[in-house]
Short mmCIF file of C-alpha atoms and ligand atoms in Angstrom, two decimals:
data_model
loop_
_atom_site.label_atom_id
_atom_site.label_comp_id
_atom_site.label_asym_id
_atom_site.label_seq_id
_atom_site.Cartn_x
_atom_site.Cartn_y
_atom_site.Cartn_z
CA MET F 27 0.00 -0.06 0.03
CA VAL F 28 1.45 3.49 -1.06
CA ASN F 29 1.31 6.09 1.57
CA VAL F 30 1.38 9.88 1.00
CA GLN F 31 1.96 12.45 3.81
CA LYS F 32 2.01 16.26 3.58
CA LEU F 33 5.03 17.29 5.71
CA GLU F 34 6.72 20.58 6.64
CA ASN F 35 10.31 21.24 7.77
CA GLU F 36 12.79 24.05 7.76
CA ASN F 37 14.91 22.59 4.97
CA TYR F 38 12.17 21.80 2.41
CA GLY F 39 9.18 23.90 3.63
CA THR F 40 6.09 22.21 2.53
CA TYR F 41 6.71 18.93 0.83
CA TYR F 42 5.00 15.43 0.25
CA LEU F 43 6.43 12.19 1.21
CA ILE F 44 5.36 9.19 -0.89
CA GLU F 45 6.32 5.75 0.49
CA ASN F 46 5.66 2.21 -0.88
CA LYS F 47 5.63 -1.14 0.98
CA ASN F 48 9.32 -1.83 0.11
CA ASN F 49 10.62 1.31 1.93
CA VAL F 50 11.08 3.30 -1.20
CA ARG F 51 10.58 7.01 -0.46
CA LEU F 52 10.04 9.79 -2.96
CA ALA F 53 9.79 13.32 -1.57
CA VAL F 54 8.30 15.90 -3.84
CA SER F 55 7.87 19.83 -3.61
CA PRO F 56 5.25 22.20 -5.05
CA GLN F 57 8.11 24.58 -5.72
CA GLY F 58 9.16 23.77 -9.39
CA ALA F 59 6.98 20.57 -9.06
CA ARG F 60 10.21 18.93 -8.28
CA ALA F 61 11.49 15.74 -6.77
CA LEU F 62 13.74 16.18 -3.74
CA ASP F 63 14.70 12.69 -2.70
CA TRP F 64 14.28 9.19 -4.17
CA ILE F 65 15.59 6.79 -1.41
CA ILE F 66 15.74 3.01 -1.73
CA PRO F 67 17.16 0.52 0.86
CA VAL F 68 20.25 -1.32 -0.43
CA ASP F 69 21.75 -3.87 2.06
CA GLY F 70 19.82 -2.20 4.84
CA GLU F 71 21.37 1.14 4.17
CA ASP F 72 19.30 4.20 2.54
CA ARG F 73 20.65 5.09 -0.84
CA ASP F 74 19.21 8.38 -2.34
CA LEU F 75 19.45 8.07 -6.17
CA LEU F 76 18.55 11.83 -6.78
CA VAL F 77 21.43 14.47 -6.78
CA GLY F 78 20.12 17.55 -5.12
CA PHE F 79 20.50 20.22 -2.37
CA LYS F 80 19.68 20.17 1.38
CA THR F 81 17.28 23.12 1.14
CA ILE F 82 14.49 24.27 -1.11
CA ALA F 83 16.20 27.67 -1.08
CA GLU F 84 19.29 26.17 -2.74
CA HIS F 85 17.06 24.38 -5.36
CA LYS F 86 15.37 27.68 -6.30
CA LYS F 87 18.66 29.24 -6.72
CA ALA F 88 20.15 26.54 -8.83
CA ARG F 89 16.77 26.00 -10.57
CA TYR F 90 16.64 22.81 -12.50
CA TYR F 91 17.51 19.89 -10.08
CA ALA F 92 14.67 17.31 -10.57
CA ALA F 93 12.28 20.16 -11.40
CA THR F 94 9.64 20.29 -13.99
CA ILE F 95 11.00 22.24 -16.87
CA GLY F 96 8.69 24.05 -19.15
CA PRO F 97 6.80 25.14 -21.09
CA VAL F 98 9.70 24.32 -23.44
CA ALA F 99 12.74 22.34 -22.13
CA GLY F 100 16.05 22.98 -24.01
CA ARG F 101 16.89 25.78 -26.04
CA ILE F 102 14.67 28.02 -28.48
CA THR F 103 17.21 29.21 -31.04
CA GLY F 104 17.34 33.02 -31.26
CA ALA F 105 14.57 33.18 -28.53
CA SER F 106 11.91 33.20 -31.25
CA TYR F 107 9.64 30.88 -33.01
CA ASN F 108 6.71 30.93 -35.51
CA ILE F 109 3.23 29.25 -35.10
CA ASP F 110 0.71 29.46 -37.92
CA GLY F 111 2.59 32.56 -39.39
CA THR F 112 2.75 34.42 -36.24
CA GLU F 113 6.25 35.33 -34.78
CA TYR F 114 6.69 34.95 -31.07
CA GLN F 115 9.64 36.28 -28.97
CA THR F 116 10.71 34.54 -25.88
CA GLN F 117 13.35 35.64 -23.15
CA ASP F 118 17.10 35.54 -24.15
CA ASN F 119 18.52 33.84 -20.96
CA ASP F 120 21.34 31.86 -22.75
CA GLY F 121 23.55 33.81 -25.15
CA GLY F 122 20.88 34.82 -27.54
CA ASN F 123 18.56 31.70 -27.02
CA THR F 124 15.87 30.71 -24.55
CA LEU F 125 16.92 27.89 -22.17
CA HIS F 126 14.40 25.93 -20.24
CA GLY F 127 11.44 28.35 -20.57
CA GLY F 128 13.44 31.51 -19.85
CA PHE F 129 14.09 33.48 -16.66
CA GLU F 130 10.65 32.51 -15.29
CA GLY F 131 10.25 28.88 -16.35
CA TYR F 132 8.04 26.34 -14.73
CA ASP F 133 10.77 25.33 -12.33
CA THR F 134 10.57 28.78 -10.64
CA LYS F 135 6.69 28.57 -10.02
CA ASP F 136 4.88 27.34 -6.95
CA TRP F 137 2.37 24.70 -8.19
CA ALA F 138 -0.91 23.73 -6.52
CA ALA F 139 -0.68 20.29 -5.10
CA GLU F 140 -3.33 17.60 -4.62
CA VAL F 141 -2.81 14.10 -3.03
CA PHE F 142 -4.18 11.22 -5.06
CA GLU F 143 -4.79 7.50 -4.85
CA GLU F 144 -5.43 5.47 -8.07
CA GLY F 145 -5.48 1.67 -7.90
CA ASP F 146 -2.13 0.44 -6.70
CA LYS F 147 -0.46 3.71 -6.97
CA ALA F 148 -0.58 6.98 -4.98
CA GLY F 149 1.17 10.31 -5.09
CA VAL F 150 0.70 14.02 -5.84
CA ILE F 151 -0.76 16.01 -8.72
CA PHE F 152 0.86 19.48 -9.32
CA THR F 153 -1.14 22.01 -11.29
CA LEU F 154 -0.01 25.29 -12.80
CA GLU F 155 -1.85 27.87 -14.78
CA HIS F 156 0.23 29.82 -17.17
CA PRO F 157 -1.37 33.02 -18.35
CA ASP F 158 -1.66 33.90 -22.10
CA GLY F 159 1.40 35.56 -23.50
CA GLU F 160 3.51 35.25 -20.40
CA ASN F 161 7.29 35.14 -21.30
CA GLY F 162 6.36 34.95 -25.02
CA PHE F 163 4.25 31.85 -24.86
CA PRO F 164 0.69 32.20 -25.98
CA GLY F 165 -2.38 30.58 -24.51
CA ASN F 166 -3.80 30.06 -21.10
CA VAL F 167 -2.26 26.78 -20.49
CA VAL F 168 -3.14 24.43 -17.58
CA SER F 169 -0.40 21.83 -16.90
CA LYS F 170 -0.74 18.81 -14.49
CA VAL F 171 2.28 16.74 -13.38
CA LYS F 172 1.36 13.61 -11.58
CA TYR F 173 4.15 12.03 -9.44
CA SER F 174 3.44 8.47 -8.20
CA LEU F 175 4.90 5.44 -6.65
CA ASP F 176 3.55 1.93 -6.75
CA ASP F 177 4.35 -1.24 -4.85
CA ASP F 178 6.42 -2.65 -7.74
CA ASN F 179 8.93 0.19 -7.30
CA ASN F 180 7.88 2.23 -10.31
CA TYR F 181 8.32 5.89 -9.98
CA GLN F 182 6.05 7.62 -12.58
CA ILE F 183 5.82 11.10 -13.82
CA GLU F 184 2.80 11.84 -16.02
CA TYR F 185 2.19 15.17 -17.96
CA THR F 186 -1.07 16.46 -19.18
CA ALA F 187 -1.82 20.02 -20.48
CA THR F 188 -4.46 21.99 -22.31
CA THR F 189 -4.41 25.27 -23.99
CA ASP F 190 -7.11 27.83 -25.44
CA LYS F 191 -4.80 28.91 -28.15
CA PRO F 192 -2.00 27.09 -30.18
CA THR F 193 1.31 27.36 -28.28
CA LEU F 194 4.65 25.49 -27.68
CA TYR F 195 4.71 22.79 -25.13
CA ASN F 196 7.65 20.37 -24.51
CA PRO F 197 8.28 19.59 -20.68
CA THR F 198 10.50 17.48 -18.93
CA ASN F 199 11.82 16.53 -15.52
CA HIS F 200 15.43 17.60 -15.01
CA GLY F 201 16.34 14.79 -12.59
CA TYR F 202 20.13 14.38 -11.85
CA TYR F 203 21.00 10.86 -10.82
CA ASN F 204 23.97 9.19 -9.10
CA LEU F 205 23.09 5.45 -8.31
CA THR F 206 25.95 5.19 -5.67
CA GLY F 207 23.83 7.37 -3.31
CA SER F 208 26.17 10.51 -3.54
CA PRO F 209 27.54 12.80 -6.19
CA VAL F 210 30.86 12.83 -4.15
CA ASN F 211 31.41 9.73 -6.35
CA SER F 212 31.77 10.31 -10.08
CA ILE F 213 29.25 8.57 -12.46
CA ASN F 214 32.21 7.20 -14.49
CA GLU F 215 31.83 3.65 -13.32
CA HIS F 216 27.95 3.62 -14.03
CA THR F 217 26.99 1.45 -16.98
CA LEU F 218 24.63 3.30 -19.42
CA LYS F 219 22.52 1.64 -22.10
CA VAL F 220 20.38 3.92 -24.37
CA GLY F 221 17.92 2.50 -27.10
CA ALA F 222 18.98 5.29 -29.47
CA LYS F 223 20.79 4.71 -32.82
CA GLN F 224 20.81 8.61 -33.45
CA VAL F 225 21.46 11.78 -31.64
CA ALA F 226 20.28 15.26 -32.64
CA GLU F 227 23.46 17.17 -33.82
CA THR F 228 24.26 20.26 -31.85
CA ASN F 229 26.04 23.76 -32.44
CA PRO F 230 28.66 24.99 -30.03
CA ASP F 231 25.78 26.89 -28.20
CA VAL F 232 24.12 23.39 -27.78
CA THR F 233 21.22 24.51 -30.04
CA THR F 234 20.39 21.70 -32.51
CA THR F 235 21.25 21.90 -36.31
CA GLY F 236 18.38 19.87 -37.56
CA ASN F 237 20.58 16.96 -38.43
CA LYS F 238 20.22 13.55 -36.92
CA VAL F 239 23.47 11.74 -36.73
CA ASP F 240 24.19 7.88 -36.37
CA VAL F 241 25.80 7.06 -32.88
CA ALA F 242 27.68 4.11 -34.44
CA GLY F 243 31.38 4.52 -33.73
CA THR F 244 30.94 7.76 -31.80
CA LYS F 245 30.89 8.67 -28.11
CA PHE F 246 27.18 8.62 -28.25
CA ASP F 247 27.07 4.93 -28.84
CA PHE F 248 25.43 3.37 -25.64
CA VAL F 249 23.34 0.95 -27.75
CA GLU F 250 24.86 -2.15 -26.19
CA GLY F 251 25.55 -0.55 -22.90
CA ARG F 252 28.94 0.50 -21.55
CA LYS F 253 30.57 2.42 -18.84
CA ILE F 254 30.01 6.12 -18.89
CA SER F 255 33.73 6.64 -18.15
CA ASP F 256 35.00 10.12 -19.10
CA THR F 257 32.24 10.71 -21.72
CA TYR F 258 30.75 14.12 -21.10
CA LEU F 259 27.29 14.72 -22.59
CA ASP F 260 24.84 17.52 -23.22
CA ASP F 261 22.87 15.86 -26.11
CA PRO F 262 19.58 14.75 -27.30
CA PHE F 263 19.43 10.90 -27.89
CA ILE F 264 16.50 10.04 -30.37
CA LEU F 265 14.80 7.00 -28.94
CA ASP F 266 13.92 4.08 -31.20
CA HIS F 267 11.37 2.74 -28.87
CA GLU F 268 12.25 -0.66 -30.23
CA GLN F 269 13.12 -2.11 -26.94
CA THR F 270 11.79 -1.76 -23.32
CA PRO F 271 13.03 -0.17 -21.23
CA ASP F 272 14.47 2.76 -23.40
CA LEU F 273 17.29 3.45 -21.15
CA VAL F 274 19.07 1.50 -18.33
CA LEU F 275 21.57 2.92 -15.83
CA THR F 276 23.21 0.55 -13.48
CA SER F 277 25.33 1.43 -10.42
CA PRO F 278 28.99 0.64 -10.15
CA ASP F 279 28.39 -2.21 -7.53
CA GLU F 280 25.60 -3.39 -9.80
CA LYS F 281 23.23 -3.34 -6.78
CA VAL F 282 20.91 -0.77 -8.25
CA ARG F 283 19.48 -0.91 -11.93
CA LEU F 284 17.37 2.07 -13.08
CA GLU F 285 15.21 1.33 -16.10
CA ILE F 286 13.47 4.35 -17.84
CA GLU F 287 10.47 3.88 -20.19
CA THR F 288 9.12 6.98 -21.77
CA THR F 289 6.54 8.02 -24.44
CA ALA F 290 8.75 11.00 -25.14
CA PRO F 291 10.49 10.93 -28.48
CA ALA F 292 13.93 11.65 -26.99
CA VAL F 293 16.10 12.05 -23.82
CA VAL F 294 18.51 14.82 -23.37
CA ILE F 295 21.48 13.47 -21.38
CA TYR F 296 23.56 16.04 -19.58
CA THR F 297 26.46 14.95 -17.27
CA THR F 298 27.80 17.55 -14.83
CA GLY F 299 31.30 18.77 -15.16
CA ALA F 300 33.79 21.34 -13.73
CA SER F 301 31.10 24.14 -13.62
CA GLU F 302 29.26 21.99 -11.06
CA ALA F 303 32.28 20.38 -9.25
CA GLY F 304 32.74 21.47 -5.63
CA MET F 305 29.00 22.56 -5.02
CA GLN F 306 27.73 21.60 -1.66
CA MET F 307 25.03 18.97 -2.27
CA LYS F 308 22.85 16.88 0.15
CA TYR F 309 25.71 14.49 0.92
CA GLY F 310 28.83 16.33 0.22
CA GLU F 311 30.77 18.16 -2.41
CA MET F 312 29.86 17.35 -6.01
CA ALA F 313 32.67 15.58 -7.77
CA ASP F 314 33.51 16.37 -11.34
CA HIS F 315 31.12 14.19 -13.41
CA GLY F 316 29.19 13.59 -10.25
CA GLY F 317 25.65 13.50 -11.73
CA ILE F 318 23.83 12.39 -14.90
CA ALA F 319 20.72 14.45 -15.75
CA ILE F 320 18.28 12.25 -17.96
CA GLU F 321 15.47 14.41 -19.39
CA PRO F 322 12.64 12.68 -21.38
CA GLN F 323 11.29 15.23 -23.93
CA GLY F 324 10.63 16.24 -27.63
CA ILE F 325 13.93 16.92 -29.44
CA PRO F 326 15.05 20.52 -28.71
CA GLY F 327 14.52 22.62 -31.82
CA THR F 328 11.38 20.72 -32.95
CA GLU F 329 9.59 24.15 -33.15
CA LYS F 330 12.06 24.90 -35.99
CA TYR F 331 12.81 21.52 -37.58
CA SER F 332 9.57 19.54 -38.64
CA GLN F 333 11.80 16.48 -39.21
CA PHE F 334 11.95 16.32 -35.34
CA GLY F 335 8.25 16.11 -34.95
CA ASP F 336 5.74 18.64 -33.48
CA ILE F 337 5.58 20.39 -30.14
CA ILE F 338 2.72 22.65 -30.87
CA LEU F 339 -0.02 22.27 -28.37
CA ARG F 340 -3.42 23.06 -29.79
CA PRO F 341 -6.89 23.40 -28.04
CA GLU F 342 -8.29 20.34 -29.83
CA ASN F 343 -5.32 18.05 -28.77
CA PRO F 344 -4.30 18.05 -25.20
CA PHE F 345 -0.74 17.10 -24.34
CA HIS F 346 0.02 13.75 -22.58
CA SER F 347 3.30 12.05 -21.88
CA LYS F 348 4.50 9.50 -19.30
CA THR F 349 7.87 8.26 -17.98
CA THR F 350 8.31 5.50 -15.70
CA TYR F 351 11.55 5.21 -13.60
CA HIS F 352 11.77 1.56 -12.47
CA VAL F 353 14.36 0.59 -9.93
CA GLU F 354 15.55 -2.88 -9.27
CA PHE F 355 17.74 -3.25 -6.00
C1 LIG C 30 23.61 23.58 -19.47
O1 LIG C 30 23.51 22.96 -21.87
C2 LIG C 30 23.16 22.50 -20.52
C3 LIG C 30 21.79 22.09 -20.40
O2 LIG C 30 21.40 20.99 -21.20
C4 LIG C 30 21.44 21.76 -18.95
O3 LIG C 30 20.09 21.51 -18.80
C5 LIG C 30 21.90 22.88 -17.94
O4 LIG C 30 23.23 23.20 -18.15
C6 LIG C 30 21.71 22.50 -16.43
O5 LIG C 30 23.01 24.72 -19.83
#
């Protein structure tokens, strides 16, 4: 039976603790509709798979850690886009481009929270109303992000959204993971397997070029699964969806296996580097390469490149996507 409690403490403020029968605990916050902790018992010890900060204040400052990113994750090149012949300008917060929804992206918002129980799972539904035109995104958009656990150790995030005008919509969860339980250890000895034969090519500013590139023989080839080693990533992997799960991350001690399955067309994988090394995290100082962010989403740049799909949300076609993070331990 999955249990949900609304709690309050000085570090997290108001948050929700979701616990299943196997002592898996997921803590989530209305601030940024973000996950704070994802703790599993390994050999009788607690192991927190999420890389994050001790306090919600630090999360708000750093912004993205396991937060809901939106309305558009990734970069909008030139901070502008066109829908049905109308040009829209968004905020330039990243060298001429818009990153992760701009200065006031969904991760910066306080979401409404509602506890739910549905069959064998339970959790929290976060809701946000985004007013028409705010930060260059048209439409009164209502987003709902449903965080849940079940007793089979599935952690699920489900997104739905509606709009009264055509707009761009491509959310993600920007969770950073380290399956050793602490980002004091690098992720180099983790094994990563990604069901993606192609990545979206990127420019030096990390915007996409519109080209899809085969991973065979490149640093992006994780099709068969291999150690991450000193491979630094900040790239969209285009999922084949030919195998389930879409992605597997295994801890160095092989005691924890994270399986991710998503309806999203891609996952952006970002590994932390020198710019994050030394940051004071929940369990100590972040090592260089201390965390791997896995962000299921539409391919960044889809608003410009139709070959990537379509991220226009229209009134007649509500948005839905679901990602399941299953952990074996
Ligand atoms: C950098 O380019 C990367 C992004 O992909 C990432 O989400 C962010 O850092 C945290 O801007």
